[in-house]
PDB file of C-alpha atoms in Angstrom:
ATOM      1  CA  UNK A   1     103.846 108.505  83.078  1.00 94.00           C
ATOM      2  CA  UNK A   2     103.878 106.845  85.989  1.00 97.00           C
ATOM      3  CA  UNK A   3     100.780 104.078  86.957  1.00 98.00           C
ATOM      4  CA  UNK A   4      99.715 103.887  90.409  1.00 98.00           C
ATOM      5  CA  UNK A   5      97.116 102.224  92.010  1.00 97.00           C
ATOM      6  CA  UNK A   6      95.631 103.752  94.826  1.00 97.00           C
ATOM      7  CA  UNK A   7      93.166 101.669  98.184  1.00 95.00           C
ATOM      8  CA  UNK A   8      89.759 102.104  97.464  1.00 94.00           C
ATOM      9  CA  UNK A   9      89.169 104.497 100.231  1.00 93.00           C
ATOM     10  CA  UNK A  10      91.450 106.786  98.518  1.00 96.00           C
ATOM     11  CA  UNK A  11      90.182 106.086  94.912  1.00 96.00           C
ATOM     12  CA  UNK A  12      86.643 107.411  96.545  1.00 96.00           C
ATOM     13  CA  UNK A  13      88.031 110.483  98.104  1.00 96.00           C
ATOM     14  CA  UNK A  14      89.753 110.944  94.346  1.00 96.00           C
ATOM     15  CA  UNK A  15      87.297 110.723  92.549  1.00 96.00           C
ATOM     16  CA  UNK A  16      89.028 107.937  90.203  1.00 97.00           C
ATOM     17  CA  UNK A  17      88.347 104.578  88.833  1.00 94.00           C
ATOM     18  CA  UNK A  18      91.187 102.144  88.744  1.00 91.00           C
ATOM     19  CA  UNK A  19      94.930 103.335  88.153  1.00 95.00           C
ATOM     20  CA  UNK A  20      96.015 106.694  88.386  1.00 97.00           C
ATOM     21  CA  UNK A  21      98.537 108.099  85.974  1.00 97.00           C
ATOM     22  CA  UNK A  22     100.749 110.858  87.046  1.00 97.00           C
ATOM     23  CA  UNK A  23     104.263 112.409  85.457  1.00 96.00           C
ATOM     24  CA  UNK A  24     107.234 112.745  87.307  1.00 96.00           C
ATOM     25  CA  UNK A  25     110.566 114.639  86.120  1.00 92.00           C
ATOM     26  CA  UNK A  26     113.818 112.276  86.049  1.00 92.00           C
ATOM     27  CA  UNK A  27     114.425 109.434  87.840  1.00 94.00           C
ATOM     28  CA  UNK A  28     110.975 108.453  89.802  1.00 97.00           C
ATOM     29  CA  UNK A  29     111.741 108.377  93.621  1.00 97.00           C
ATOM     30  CA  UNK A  30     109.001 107.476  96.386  1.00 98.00           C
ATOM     31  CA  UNK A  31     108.823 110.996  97.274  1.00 97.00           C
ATOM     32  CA  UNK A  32     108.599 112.443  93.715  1.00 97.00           C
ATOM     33  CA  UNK A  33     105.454 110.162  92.817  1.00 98.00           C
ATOM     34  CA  UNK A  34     103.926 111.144  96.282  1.00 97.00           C
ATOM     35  CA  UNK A  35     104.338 114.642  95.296  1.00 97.00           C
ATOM     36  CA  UNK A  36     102.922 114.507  92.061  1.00 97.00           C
ATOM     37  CA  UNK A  37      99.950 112.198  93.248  1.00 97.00           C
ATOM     38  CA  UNK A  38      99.053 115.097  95.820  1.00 97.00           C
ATOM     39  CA  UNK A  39      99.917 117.797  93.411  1.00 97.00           C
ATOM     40  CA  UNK A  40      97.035 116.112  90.674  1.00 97.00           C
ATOM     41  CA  UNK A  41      94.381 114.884  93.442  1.00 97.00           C
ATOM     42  CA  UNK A  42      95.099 118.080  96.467  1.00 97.00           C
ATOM     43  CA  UNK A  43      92.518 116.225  98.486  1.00 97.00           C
ATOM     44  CA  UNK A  44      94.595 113.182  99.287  1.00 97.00           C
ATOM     45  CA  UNK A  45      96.987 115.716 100.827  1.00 96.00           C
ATOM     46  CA  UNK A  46      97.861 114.017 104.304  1.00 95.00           C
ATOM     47  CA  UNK A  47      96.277 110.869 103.467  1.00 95.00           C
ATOM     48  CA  UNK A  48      99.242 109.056 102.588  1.00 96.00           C
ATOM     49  CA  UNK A  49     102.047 111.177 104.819  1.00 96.00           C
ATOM     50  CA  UNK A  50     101.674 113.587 107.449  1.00 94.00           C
ATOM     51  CA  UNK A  51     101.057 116.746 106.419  1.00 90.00           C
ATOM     52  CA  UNK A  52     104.013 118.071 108.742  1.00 93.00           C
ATOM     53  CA  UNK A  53     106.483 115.669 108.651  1.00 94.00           C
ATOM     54  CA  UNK A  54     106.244 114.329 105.352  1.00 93.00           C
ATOM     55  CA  UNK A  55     106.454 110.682 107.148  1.00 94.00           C
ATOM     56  CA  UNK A  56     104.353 107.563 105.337  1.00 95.00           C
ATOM     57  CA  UNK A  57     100.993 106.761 107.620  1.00 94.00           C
ATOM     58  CA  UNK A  58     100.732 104.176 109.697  1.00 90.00           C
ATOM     59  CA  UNK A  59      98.935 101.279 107.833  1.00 91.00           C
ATOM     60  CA  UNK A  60      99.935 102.886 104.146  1.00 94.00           C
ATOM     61  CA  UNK A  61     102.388 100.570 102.174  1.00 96.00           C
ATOM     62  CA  UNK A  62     104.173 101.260  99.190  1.00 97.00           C
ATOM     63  CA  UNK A  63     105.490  98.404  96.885  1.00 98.00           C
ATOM     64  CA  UNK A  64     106.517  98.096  93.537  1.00 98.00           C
ATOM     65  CA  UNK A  65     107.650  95.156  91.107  1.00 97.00           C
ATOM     66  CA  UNK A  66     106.343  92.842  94.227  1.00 96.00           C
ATOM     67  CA  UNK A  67     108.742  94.200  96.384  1.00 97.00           C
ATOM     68  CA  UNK A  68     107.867  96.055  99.417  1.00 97.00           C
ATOM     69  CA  UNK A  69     109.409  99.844  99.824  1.00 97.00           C
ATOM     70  CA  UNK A  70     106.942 101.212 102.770  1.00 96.00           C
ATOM     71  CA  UNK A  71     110.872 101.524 104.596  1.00 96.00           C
ATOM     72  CA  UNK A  72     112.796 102.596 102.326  1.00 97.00           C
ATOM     73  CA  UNK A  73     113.923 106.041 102.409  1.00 96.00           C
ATOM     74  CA  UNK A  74     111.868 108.772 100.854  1.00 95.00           C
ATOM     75  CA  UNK A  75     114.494 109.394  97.615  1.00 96.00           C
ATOM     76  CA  UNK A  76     114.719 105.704  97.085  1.00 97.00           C
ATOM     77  CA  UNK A  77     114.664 105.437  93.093  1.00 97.00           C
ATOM     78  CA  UNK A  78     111.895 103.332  91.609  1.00 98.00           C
ATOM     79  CA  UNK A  79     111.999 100.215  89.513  1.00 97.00           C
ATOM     80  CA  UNK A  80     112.860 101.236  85.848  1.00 96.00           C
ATOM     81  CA  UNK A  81     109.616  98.938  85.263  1.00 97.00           C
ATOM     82  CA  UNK A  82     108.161 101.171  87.708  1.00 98.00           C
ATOM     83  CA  UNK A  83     109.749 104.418  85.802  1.00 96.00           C
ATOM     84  CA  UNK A  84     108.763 103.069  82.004  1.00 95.00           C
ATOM     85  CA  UNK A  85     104.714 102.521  82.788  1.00 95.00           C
ATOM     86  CA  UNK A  86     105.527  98.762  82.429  1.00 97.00           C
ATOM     87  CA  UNK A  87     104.409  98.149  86.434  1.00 98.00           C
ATOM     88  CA  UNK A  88     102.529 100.185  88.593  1.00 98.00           C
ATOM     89  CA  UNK A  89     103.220 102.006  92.017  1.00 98.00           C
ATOM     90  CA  UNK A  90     101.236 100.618  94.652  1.00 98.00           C
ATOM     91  CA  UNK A  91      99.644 102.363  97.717  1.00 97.00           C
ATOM     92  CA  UNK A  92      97.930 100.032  99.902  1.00 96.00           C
ATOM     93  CA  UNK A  93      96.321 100.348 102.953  1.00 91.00           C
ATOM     94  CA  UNK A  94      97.246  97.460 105.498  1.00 79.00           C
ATOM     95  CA  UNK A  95      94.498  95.958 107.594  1.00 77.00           C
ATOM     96  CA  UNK A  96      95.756  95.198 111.132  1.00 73.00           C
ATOM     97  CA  UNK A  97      93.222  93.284 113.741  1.00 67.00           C
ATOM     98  CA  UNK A  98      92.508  90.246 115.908  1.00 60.00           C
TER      99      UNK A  98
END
């Protein structure tokens, strides 16, 4: 099982309380947890990455094991922290302003 914590905005839409717990087959990737996040909660679904091009949203961050992976590519493998349940996924939503 992989942990993720989602931005509140997104746990409201969810319908979820704190971490999320979703399994992935094999070797976690960004793309595999994304896909099993919107397979689980189908109204998130284009709130993380465009619907069409599968791209992360603006202001959406990913990081894991304190390490930022919002530019990695897609099949990037995860942390084996990440992979074990030991740390969780994170999906944050970045705050940009004056």
């Amino acid at each position: 099982m992989i942990r993720v914590l989602l931005p509140a905005h997104l746990k409201t839409l969810a319908r979820v309380s704190g971490e999320v717990q979703v399994d992935v087959a094999g070797q976690p990737t960004i793309v595999s947890v994304l896909d099993a996040i919107e397979a689980s909660y189908p109204m998130l679904q284009g709130t993380i990455r465009d619907h069409v091009t599968q791209e992360r949203r603006p202001f959406v961050r990913f990081f894991a094991c304190e390490e930022d992976y919002s530019l990695e590519p897609p099949e990037t493998p995860l942390p084996s922290a990440v992979a074990q349940g030991a740390e969780p996924f994170l999906i944050v939503g970045a705050m940009a302003g004056g």
